[in-house]
PDB file of C-alpha atoms in Angstrom:
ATOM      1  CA  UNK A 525     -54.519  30.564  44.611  1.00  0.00           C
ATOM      2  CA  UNK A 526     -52.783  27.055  44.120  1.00  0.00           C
ATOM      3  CA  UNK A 527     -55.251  25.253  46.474  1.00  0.00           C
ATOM      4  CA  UNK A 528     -58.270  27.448  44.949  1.00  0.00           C
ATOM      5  CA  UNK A 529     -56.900  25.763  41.350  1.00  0.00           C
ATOM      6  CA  UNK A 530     -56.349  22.498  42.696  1.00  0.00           C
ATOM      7  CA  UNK A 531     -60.232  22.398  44.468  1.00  0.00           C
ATOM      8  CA  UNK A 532     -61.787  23.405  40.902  1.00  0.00           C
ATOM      9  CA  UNK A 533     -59.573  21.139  39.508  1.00  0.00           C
ATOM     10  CA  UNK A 534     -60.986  18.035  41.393  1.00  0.00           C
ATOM     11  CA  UNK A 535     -64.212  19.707  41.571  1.00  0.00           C
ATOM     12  CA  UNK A 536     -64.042  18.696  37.516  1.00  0.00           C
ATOM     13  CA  UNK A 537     -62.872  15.685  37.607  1.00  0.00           C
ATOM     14  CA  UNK A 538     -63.962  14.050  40.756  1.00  0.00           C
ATOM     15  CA  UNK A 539     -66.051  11.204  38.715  1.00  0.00           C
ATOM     16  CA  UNK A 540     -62.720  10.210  37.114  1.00  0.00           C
ATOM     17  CA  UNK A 541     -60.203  10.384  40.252  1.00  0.00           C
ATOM     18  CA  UNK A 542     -61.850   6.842  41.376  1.00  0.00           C
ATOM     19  CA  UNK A 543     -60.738   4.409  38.321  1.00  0.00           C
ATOM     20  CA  UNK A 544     -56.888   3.969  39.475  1.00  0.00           C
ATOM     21  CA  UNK A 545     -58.307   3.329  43.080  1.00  0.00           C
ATOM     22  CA  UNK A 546     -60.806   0.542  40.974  1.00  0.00           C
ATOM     23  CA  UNK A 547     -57.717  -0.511  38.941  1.00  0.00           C
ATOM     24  CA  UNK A 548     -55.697  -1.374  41.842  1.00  0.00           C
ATOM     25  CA  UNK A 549     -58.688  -3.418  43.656  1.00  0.00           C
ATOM     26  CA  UNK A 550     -59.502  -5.547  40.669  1.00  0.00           C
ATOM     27  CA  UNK A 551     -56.089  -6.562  40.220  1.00  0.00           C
ATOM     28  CA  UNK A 552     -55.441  -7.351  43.921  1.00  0.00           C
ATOM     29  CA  UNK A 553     -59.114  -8.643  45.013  1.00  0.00           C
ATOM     30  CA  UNK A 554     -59.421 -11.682  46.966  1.00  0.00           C
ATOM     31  CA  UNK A 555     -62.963 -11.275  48.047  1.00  0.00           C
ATOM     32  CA  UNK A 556     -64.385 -13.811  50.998  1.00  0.00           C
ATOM     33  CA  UNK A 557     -67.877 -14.156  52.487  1.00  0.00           C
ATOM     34  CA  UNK A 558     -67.634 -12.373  55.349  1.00  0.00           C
ATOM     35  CA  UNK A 559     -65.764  -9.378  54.032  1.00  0.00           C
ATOM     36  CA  UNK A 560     -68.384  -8.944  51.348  1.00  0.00           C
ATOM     37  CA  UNK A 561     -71.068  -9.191  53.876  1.00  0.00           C
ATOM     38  CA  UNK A 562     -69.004  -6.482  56.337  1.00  0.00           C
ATOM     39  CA  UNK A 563     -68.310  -4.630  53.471  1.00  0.00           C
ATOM     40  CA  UNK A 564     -71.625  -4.419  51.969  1.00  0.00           C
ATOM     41  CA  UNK A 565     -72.894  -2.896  54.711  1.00  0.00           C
ATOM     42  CA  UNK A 566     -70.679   0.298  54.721  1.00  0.00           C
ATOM     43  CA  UNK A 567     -71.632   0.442  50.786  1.00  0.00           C
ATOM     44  CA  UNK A 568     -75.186   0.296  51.740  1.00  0.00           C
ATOM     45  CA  UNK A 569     -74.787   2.961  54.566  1.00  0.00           C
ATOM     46  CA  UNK A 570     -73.079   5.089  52.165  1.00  0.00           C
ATOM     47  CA  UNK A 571     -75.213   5.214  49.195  1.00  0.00           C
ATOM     48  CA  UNK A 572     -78.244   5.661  52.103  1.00  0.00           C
ATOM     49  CA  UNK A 573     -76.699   8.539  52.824  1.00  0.00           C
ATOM     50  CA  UNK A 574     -76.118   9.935  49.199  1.00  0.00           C
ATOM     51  CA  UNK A 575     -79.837   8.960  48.116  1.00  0.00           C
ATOM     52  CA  UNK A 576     -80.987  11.055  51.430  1.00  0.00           C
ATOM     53  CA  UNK A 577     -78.918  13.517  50.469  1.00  0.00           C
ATOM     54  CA  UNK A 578     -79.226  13.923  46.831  1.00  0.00           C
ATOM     55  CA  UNK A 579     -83.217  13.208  47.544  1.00  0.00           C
ATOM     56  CA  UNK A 580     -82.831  17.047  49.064  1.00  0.00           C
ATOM     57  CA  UNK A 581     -80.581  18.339  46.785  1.00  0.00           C
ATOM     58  CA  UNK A 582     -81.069  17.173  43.480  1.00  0.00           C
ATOM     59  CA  UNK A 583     -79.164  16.204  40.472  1.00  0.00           C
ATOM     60  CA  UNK A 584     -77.124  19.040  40.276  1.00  0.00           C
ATOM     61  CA  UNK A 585     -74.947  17.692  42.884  1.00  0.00           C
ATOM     62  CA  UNK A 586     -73.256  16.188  39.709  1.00  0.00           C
ATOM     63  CA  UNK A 587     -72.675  19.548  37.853  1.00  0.00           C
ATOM     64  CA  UNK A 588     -68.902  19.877  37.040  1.00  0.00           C
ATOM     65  CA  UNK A 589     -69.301  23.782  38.031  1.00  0.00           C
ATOM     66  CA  UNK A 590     -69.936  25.613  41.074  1.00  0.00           C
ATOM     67  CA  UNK A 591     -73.049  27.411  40.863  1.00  0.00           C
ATOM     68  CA  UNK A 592     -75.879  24.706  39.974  1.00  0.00           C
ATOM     69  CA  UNK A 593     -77.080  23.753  42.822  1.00  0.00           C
ATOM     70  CA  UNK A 594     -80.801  24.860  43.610  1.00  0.00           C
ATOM     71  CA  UNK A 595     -79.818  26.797  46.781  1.00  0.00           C
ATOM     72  CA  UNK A 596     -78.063  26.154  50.564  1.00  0.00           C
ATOM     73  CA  UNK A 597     -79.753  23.267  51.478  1.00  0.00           C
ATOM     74  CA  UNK A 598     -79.531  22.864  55.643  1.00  0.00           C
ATOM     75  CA  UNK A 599     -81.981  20.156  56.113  1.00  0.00           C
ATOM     76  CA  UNK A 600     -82.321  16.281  56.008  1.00  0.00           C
ATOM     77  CA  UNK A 601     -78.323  15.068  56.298  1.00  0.00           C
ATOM     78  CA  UNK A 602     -77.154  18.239  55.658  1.00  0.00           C
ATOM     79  CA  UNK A 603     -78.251  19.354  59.064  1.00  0.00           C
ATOM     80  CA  UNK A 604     -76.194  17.060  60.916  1.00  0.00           C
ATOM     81  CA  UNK A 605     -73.139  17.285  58.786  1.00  0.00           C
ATOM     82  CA  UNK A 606     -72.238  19.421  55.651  1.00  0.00           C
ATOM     83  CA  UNK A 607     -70.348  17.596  53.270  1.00  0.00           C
ATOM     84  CA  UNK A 608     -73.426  13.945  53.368  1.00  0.00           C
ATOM     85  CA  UNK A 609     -72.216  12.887  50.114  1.00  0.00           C
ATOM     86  CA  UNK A 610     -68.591  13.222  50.333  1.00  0.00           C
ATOM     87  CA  UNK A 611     -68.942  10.981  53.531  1.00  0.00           C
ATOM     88  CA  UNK A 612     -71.569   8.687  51.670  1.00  0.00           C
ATOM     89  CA  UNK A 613     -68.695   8.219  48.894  1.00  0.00           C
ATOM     90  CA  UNK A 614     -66.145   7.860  51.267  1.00  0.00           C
ATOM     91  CA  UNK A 615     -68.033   5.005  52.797  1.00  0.00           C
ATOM     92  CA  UNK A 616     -68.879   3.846  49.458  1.00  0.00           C
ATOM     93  CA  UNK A 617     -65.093   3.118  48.829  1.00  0.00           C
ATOM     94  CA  UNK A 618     -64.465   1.768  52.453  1.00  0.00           C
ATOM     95  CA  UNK A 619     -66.998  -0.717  51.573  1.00  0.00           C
ATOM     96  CA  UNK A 620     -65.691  -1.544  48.186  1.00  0.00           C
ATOM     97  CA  UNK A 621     -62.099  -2.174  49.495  1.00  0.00           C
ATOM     98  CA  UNK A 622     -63.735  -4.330  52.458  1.00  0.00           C
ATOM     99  CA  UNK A 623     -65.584  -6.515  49.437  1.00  0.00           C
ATOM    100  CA  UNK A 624     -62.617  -6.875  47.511  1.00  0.00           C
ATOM    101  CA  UNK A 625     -60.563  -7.705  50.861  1.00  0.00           C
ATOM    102  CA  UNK A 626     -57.745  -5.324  49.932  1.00  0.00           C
ATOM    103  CA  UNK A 627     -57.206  -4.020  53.397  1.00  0.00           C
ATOM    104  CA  UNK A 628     -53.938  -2.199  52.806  1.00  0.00           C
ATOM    105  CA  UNK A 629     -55.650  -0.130  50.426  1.00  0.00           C
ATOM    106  CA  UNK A 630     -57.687   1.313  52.931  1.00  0.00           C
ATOM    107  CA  UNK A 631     -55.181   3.993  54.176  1.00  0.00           C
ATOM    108  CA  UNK A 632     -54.378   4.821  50.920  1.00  0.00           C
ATOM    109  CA  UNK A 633     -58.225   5.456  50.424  1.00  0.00           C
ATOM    110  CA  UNK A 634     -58.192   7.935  53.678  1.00  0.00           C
ATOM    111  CA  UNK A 635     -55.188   9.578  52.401  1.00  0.00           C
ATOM    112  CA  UNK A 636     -56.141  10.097  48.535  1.00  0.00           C
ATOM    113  CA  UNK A 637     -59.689  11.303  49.693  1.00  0.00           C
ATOM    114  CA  UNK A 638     -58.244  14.483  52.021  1.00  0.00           C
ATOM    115  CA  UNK A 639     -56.467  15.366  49.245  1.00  0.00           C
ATOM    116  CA  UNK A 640     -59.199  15.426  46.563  1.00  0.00           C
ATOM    117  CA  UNK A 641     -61.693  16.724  48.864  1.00  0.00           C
ATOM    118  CA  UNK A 642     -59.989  18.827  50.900  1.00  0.00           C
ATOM    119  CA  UNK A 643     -59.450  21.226  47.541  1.00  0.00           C
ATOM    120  CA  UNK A 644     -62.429  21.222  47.016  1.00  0.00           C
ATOM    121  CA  UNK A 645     -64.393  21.607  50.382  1.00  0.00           C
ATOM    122  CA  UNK A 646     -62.321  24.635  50.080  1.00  0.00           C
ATOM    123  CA  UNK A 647     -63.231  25.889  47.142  1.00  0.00           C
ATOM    124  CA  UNK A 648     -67.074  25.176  47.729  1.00  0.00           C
ATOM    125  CA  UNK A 649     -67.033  26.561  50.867  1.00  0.00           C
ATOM    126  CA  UNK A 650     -65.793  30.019  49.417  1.00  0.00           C
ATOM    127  CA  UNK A 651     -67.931  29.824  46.695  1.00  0.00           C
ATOM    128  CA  UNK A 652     -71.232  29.325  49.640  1.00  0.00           C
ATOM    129  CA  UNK A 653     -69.764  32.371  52.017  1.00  0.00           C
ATOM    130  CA  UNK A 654     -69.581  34.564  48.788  1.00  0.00           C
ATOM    131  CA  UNK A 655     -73.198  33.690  47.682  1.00  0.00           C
ATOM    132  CA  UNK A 656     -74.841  33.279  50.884  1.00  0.00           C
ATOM    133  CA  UNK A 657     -73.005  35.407  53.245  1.00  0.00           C
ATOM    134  CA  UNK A 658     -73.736  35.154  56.948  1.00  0.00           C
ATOM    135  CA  UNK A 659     -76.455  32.556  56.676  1.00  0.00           C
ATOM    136  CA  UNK A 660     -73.732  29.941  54.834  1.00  0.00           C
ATOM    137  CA  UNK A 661     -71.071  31.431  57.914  1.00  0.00           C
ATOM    138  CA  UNK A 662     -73.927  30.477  60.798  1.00  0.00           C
ATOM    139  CA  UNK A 663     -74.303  27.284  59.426  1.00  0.00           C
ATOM    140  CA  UNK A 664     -70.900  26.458  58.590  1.00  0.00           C
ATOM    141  CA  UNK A 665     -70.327  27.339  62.461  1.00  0.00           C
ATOM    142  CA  UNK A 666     -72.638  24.757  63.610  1.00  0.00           C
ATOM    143  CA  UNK A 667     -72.543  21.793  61.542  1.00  0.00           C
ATOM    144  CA  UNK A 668     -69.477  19.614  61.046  1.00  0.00           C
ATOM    145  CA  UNK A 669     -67.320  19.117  57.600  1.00  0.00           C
ATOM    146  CA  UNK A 670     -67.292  15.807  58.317  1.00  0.00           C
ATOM    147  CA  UNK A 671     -68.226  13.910  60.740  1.00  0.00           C
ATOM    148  CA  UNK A 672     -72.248  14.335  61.811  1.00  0.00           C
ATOM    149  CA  UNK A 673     -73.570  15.371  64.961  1.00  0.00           C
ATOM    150  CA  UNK A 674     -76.358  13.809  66.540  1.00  0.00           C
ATOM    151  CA  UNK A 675     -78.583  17.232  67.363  1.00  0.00           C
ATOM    152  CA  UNK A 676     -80.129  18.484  63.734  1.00  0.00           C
ATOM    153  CA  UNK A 677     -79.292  22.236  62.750  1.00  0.00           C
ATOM    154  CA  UNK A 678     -81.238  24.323  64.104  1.00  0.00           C
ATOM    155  CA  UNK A 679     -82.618  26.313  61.572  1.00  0.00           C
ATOM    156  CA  UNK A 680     -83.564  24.134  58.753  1.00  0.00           C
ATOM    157  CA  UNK A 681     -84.026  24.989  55.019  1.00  0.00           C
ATOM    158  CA  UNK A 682     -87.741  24.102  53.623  1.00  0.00           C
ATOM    159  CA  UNK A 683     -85.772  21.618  50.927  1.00  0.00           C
ATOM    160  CA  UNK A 684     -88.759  19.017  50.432  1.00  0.00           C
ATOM    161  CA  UNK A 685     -87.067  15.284  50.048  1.00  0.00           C
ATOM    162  CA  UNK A 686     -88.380  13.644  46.795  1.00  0.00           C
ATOM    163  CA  UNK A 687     -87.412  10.024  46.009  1.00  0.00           C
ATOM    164  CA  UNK A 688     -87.591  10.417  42.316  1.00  0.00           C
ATOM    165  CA  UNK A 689     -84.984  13.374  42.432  1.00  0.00           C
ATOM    166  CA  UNK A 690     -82.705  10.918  44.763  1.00  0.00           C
ATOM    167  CA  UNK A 691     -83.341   7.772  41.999  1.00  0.00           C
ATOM    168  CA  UNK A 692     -82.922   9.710  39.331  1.00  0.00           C
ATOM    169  CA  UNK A 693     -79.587  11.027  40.294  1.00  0.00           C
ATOM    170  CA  UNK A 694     -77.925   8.001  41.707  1.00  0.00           C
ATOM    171  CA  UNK A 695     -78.828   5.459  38.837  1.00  0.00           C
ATOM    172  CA  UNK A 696     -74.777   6.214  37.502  1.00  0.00           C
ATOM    173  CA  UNK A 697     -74.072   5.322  41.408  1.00  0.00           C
ATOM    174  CA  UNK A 698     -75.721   2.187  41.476  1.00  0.00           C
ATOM    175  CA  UNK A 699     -74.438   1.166  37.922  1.00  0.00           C
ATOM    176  CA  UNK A 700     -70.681   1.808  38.965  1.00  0.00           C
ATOM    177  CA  UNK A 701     -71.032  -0.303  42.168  1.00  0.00           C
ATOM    178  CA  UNK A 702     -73.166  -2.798  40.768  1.00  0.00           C
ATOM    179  CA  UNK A 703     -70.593  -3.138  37.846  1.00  0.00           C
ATOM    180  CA  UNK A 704     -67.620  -2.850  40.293  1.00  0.00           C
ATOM    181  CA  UNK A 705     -68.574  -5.739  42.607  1.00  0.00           C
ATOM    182  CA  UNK A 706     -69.448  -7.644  39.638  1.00  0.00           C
ATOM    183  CA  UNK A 707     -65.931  -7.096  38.534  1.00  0.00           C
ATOM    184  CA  UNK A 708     -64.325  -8.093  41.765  1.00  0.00           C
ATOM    185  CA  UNK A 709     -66.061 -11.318  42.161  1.00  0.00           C
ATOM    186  CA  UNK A 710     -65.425 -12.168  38.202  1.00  0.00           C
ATOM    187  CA  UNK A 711     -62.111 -11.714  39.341  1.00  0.00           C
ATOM    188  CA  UNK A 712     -62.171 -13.972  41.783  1.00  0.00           C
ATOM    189  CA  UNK A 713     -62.985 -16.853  40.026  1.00  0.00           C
ATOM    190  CA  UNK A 714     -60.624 -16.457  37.486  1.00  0.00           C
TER     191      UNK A 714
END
């Protein structure tokens, strides 16, 4: 019951859990060439995977409730792992911390994100069994919480990828990290 309150919990809030983490990286950013460039990568890697992603799945990704998402979608990323834009974030904020060449934060980033999404994997993945019964249990059997496999599910949904949904939805994305390495390197040359 406490982790089911805890998952909806950060389910709500999960936009808002990031601003001490962006806090703490302004203050301490000391960004250099080749940690932006390394850096950059893993934030372009990341937000790849959360267009592809969201391009399948739509806006409602953002809803602050369980429940608004079109359907189980098992195809495009979410065939090779389930949780695409939890992983796309998490790279997100790898890369952010490699830009702002705060290194020690980095473990504090692996250790705050298993405990926010943890919760709420949990939560979601009741939610899915309840709603979808056996086919959300076949899948969940075959394709990893986190970490992708390299074979595609097997039995696809027919989710059509649209890039308008995917732009549409991550325009907030690319306004926080565009605003956040902004703020790092305005930071640096003060």
């Amino acid at each position: 019951m406490i982790s089911q309150k805890l998952g909806n919990f950060f389910f709500k809030i999960r936009s808002f859990t990031p601003i001490p983490f962006i806090l703490a990286l302004l203050y301490f950013a000391k960004p250099a060439w080749y940690t932006t460039l390394i850096g950059i990568l893993s934030i372009a890697i990341g937000e790849f995977l959360r267009m592809w992603a969201v391009g399948y799945a739509g806006g409602t990704t953002r809803a602050t409730s369980l429940g608004a998402a079109r359907d189980l979608v098992t195809t495009g990323p979410y065939s090779y792992v389930r949780n695409p834009l939890y992983l796309g974030n998490f790279l997100l904020s790898f890369g952010i911390c490699i830009v702002a060449n705060v290194l020690w934060l980095i473990p504090v980033l692996v250790v705050g994100y298993f405990i926010q999404y943890l919760p709420i994997i949990a939560v979601e993945e009741t939610y899915l069994l309840e709603s979808c019964g056996s086919i959300y249990q076949v899948y969940q059997e075959q394709v990893p919480r986190f970490f992708p496999q390299f074979i595609p599910y097997s039995s696809p949904s027919a989710h059509d990828f649209s890039w308008a949904r995917a732009i549409k939805s991550e325009k907030r994305t690319w306004t926080a990290i565009i605003c956040v390495i902004g703020l790092i390197f305005a930071r640096g040359l003060v």
